[in-house]
JSON list of C-alpha atoms in Angstrom, two decimals:
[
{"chain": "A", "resi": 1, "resn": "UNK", "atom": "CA", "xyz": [-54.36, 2.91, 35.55]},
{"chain": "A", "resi": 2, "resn": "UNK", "atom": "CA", "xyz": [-57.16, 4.88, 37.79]},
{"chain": "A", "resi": 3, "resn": "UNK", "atom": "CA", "xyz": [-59.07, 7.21, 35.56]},
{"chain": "A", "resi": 4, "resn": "UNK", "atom": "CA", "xyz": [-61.71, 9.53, 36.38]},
{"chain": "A", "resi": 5, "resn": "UNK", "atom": "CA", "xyz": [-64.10, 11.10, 33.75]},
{"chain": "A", "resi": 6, "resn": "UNK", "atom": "CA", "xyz": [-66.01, 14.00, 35.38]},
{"chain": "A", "resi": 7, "resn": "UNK", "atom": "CA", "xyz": [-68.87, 15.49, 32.57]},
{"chain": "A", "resi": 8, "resn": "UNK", "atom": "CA", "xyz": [-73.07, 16.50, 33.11]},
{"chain": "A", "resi": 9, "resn": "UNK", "atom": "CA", "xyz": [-74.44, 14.28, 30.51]},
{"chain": "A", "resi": 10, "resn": "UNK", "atom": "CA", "xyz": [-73.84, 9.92, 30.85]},
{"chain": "A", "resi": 11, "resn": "UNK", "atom": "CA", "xyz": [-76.34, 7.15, 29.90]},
{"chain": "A", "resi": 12, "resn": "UNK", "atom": "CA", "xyz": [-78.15, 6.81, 33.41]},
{"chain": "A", "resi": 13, "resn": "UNK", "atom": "CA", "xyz": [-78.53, 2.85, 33.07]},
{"chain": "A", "resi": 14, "resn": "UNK", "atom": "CA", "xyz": [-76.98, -0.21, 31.31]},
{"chain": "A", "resi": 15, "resn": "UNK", "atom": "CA", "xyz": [-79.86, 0.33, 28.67]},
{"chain": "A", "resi": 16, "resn": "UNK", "atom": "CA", "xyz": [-77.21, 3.54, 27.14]},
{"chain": "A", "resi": 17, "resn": "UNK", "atom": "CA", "xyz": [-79.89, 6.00, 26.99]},
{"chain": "A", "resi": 18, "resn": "UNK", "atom": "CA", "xyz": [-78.60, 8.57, 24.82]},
{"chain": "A", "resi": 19, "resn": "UNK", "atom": "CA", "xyz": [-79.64, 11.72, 24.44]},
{"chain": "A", "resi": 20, "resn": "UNK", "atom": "CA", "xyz": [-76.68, 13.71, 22.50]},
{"chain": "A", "resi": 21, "resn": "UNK", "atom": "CA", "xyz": [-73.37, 13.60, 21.27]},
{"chain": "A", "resi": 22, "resn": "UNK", "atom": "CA", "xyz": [-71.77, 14.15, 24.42]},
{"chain": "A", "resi": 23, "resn": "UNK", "atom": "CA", "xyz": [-72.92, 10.97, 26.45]},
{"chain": "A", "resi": 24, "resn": "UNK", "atom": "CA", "xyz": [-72.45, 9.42, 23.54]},
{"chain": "A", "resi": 25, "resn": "UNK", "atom": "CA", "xyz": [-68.43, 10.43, 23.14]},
{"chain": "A", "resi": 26, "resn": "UNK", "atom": "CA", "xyz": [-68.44, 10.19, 27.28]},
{"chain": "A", "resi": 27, "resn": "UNK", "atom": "CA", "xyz": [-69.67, 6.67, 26.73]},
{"chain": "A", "resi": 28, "resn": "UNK", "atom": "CA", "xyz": [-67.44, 5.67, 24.30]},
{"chain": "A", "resi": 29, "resn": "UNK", "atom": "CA", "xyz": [-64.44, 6.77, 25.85]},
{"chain": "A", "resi": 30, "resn": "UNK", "atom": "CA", "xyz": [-64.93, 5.71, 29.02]},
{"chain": "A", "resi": 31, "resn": "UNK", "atom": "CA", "xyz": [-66.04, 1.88, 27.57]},
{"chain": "A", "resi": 32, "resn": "UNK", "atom": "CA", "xyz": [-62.92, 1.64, 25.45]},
{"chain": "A", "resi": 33, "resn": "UNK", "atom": "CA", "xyz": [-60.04, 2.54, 28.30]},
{"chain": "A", "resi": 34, "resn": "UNK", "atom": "CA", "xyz": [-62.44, 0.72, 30.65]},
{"chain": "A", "resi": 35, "resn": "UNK", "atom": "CA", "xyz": [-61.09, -2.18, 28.78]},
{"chain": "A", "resi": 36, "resn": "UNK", "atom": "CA", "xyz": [-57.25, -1.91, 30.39]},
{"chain": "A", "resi": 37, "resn": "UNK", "atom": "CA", "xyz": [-58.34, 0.46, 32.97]},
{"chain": "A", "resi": 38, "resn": "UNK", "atom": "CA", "xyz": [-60.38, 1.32, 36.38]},
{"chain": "A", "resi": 39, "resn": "UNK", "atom": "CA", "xyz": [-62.75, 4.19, 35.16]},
{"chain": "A", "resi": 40, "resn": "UNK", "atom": "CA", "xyz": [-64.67, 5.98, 37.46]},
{"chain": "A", "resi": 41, "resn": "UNK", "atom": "CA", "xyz": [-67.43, 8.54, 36.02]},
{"chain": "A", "resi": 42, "resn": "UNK", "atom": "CA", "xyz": [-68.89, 11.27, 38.30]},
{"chain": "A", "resi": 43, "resn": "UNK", "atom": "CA", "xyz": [-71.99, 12.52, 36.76]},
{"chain": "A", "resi": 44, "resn": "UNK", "atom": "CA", "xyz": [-74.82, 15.15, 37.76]},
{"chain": "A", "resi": 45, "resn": "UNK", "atom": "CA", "xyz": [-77.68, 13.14, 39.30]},
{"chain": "A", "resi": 46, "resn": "UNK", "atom": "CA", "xyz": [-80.90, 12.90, 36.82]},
{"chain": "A", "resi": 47, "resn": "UNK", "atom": "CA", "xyz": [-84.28, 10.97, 37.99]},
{"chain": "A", "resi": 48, "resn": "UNK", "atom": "CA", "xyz": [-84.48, 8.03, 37.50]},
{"chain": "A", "resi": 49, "resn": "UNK", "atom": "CA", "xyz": [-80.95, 7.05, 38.70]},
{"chain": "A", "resi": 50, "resn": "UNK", "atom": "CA", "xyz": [-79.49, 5.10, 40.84]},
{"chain": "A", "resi": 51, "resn": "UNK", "atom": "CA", "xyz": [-76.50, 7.30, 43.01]},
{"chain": "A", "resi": 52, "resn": "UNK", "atom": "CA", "xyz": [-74.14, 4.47, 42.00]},
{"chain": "A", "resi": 53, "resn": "UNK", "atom": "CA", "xyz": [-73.71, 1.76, 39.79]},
{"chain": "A", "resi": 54, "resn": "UNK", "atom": "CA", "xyz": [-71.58, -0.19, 37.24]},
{"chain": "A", "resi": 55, "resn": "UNK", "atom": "CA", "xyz": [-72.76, -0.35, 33.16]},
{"chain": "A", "resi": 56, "resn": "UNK", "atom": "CA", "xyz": [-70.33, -3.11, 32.08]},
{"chain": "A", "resi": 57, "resn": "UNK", "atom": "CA", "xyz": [-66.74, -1.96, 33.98]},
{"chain": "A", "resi": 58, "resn": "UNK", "atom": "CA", "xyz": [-67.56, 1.84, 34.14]},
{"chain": "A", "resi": 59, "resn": "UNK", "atom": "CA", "xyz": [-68.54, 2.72, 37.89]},
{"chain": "A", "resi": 60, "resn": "UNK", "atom": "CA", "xyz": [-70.83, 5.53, 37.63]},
{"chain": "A", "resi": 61, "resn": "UNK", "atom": "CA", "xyz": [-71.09, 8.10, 40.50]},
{"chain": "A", "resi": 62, "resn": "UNK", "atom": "CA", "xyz": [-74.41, 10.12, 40.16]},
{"chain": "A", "resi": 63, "resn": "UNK", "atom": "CA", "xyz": [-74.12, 13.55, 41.75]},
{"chain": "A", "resi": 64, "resn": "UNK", "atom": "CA", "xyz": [-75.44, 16.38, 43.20]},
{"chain": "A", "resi": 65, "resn": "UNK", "atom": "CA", "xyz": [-79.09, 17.65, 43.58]},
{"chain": "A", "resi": 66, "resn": "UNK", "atom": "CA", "xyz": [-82.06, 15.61, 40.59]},
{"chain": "A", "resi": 67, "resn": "UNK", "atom": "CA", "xyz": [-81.54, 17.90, 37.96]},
{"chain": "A", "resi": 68, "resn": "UNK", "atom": "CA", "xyz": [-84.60, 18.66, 35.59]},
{"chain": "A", "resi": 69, "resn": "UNK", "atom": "CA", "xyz": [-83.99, 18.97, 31.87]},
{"chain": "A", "resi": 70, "resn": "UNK", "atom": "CA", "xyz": [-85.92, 21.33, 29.92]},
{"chain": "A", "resi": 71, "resn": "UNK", "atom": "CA", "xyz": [-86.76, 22.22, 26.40]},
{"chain": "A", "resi": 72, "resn": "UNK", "atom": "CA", "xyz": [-88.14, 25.12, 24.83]},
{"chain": "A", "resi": 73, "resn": "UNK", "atom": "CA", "xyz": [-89.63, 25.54, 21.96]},
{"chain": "A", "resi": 74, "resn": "UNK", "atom": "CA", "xyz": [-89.46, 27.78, 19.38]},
{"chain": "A", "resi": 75, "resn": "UNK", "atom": "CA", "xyz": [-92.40, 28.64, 16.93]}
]
């Protein structure tokens, strides 16, 4: 089966750089059913990135303009 996980946040290399729990449950989803199944991820486009690659069966489809991730901080 063809499946397509679409989400912001996904490790941006085969190094699973990961930031929060949602790349993390991304991740692990899409490595599990990648097991039986095609899974393509299209992900919003961080630097650093290549615009497509593979981490282990998992084609990964970076998208959309470098976005810039900010924190504030609070004091």
């Amino acid at each position: 089966m063809k499946i397509c996980f679409i989400t912001e946040y996904f490790p941006k290399s085969e190094n699973l750089e990961i930031k929060g729990g949602v790349e993390a449950v991304a991740f692990n989803e899409a490595y599990y059913l990648s097991k039986d199944n095609d899974i393509t991820v299209l992900t919003s486009y961080e630097e650093g990135m290549e615009k497509e690659k593979n981490i282990g069966n998992i084609k990964v489809i970076a998208c959309g303009k470098k976005k810039i991730l900010y924190s504030k901080r609070i004091i």
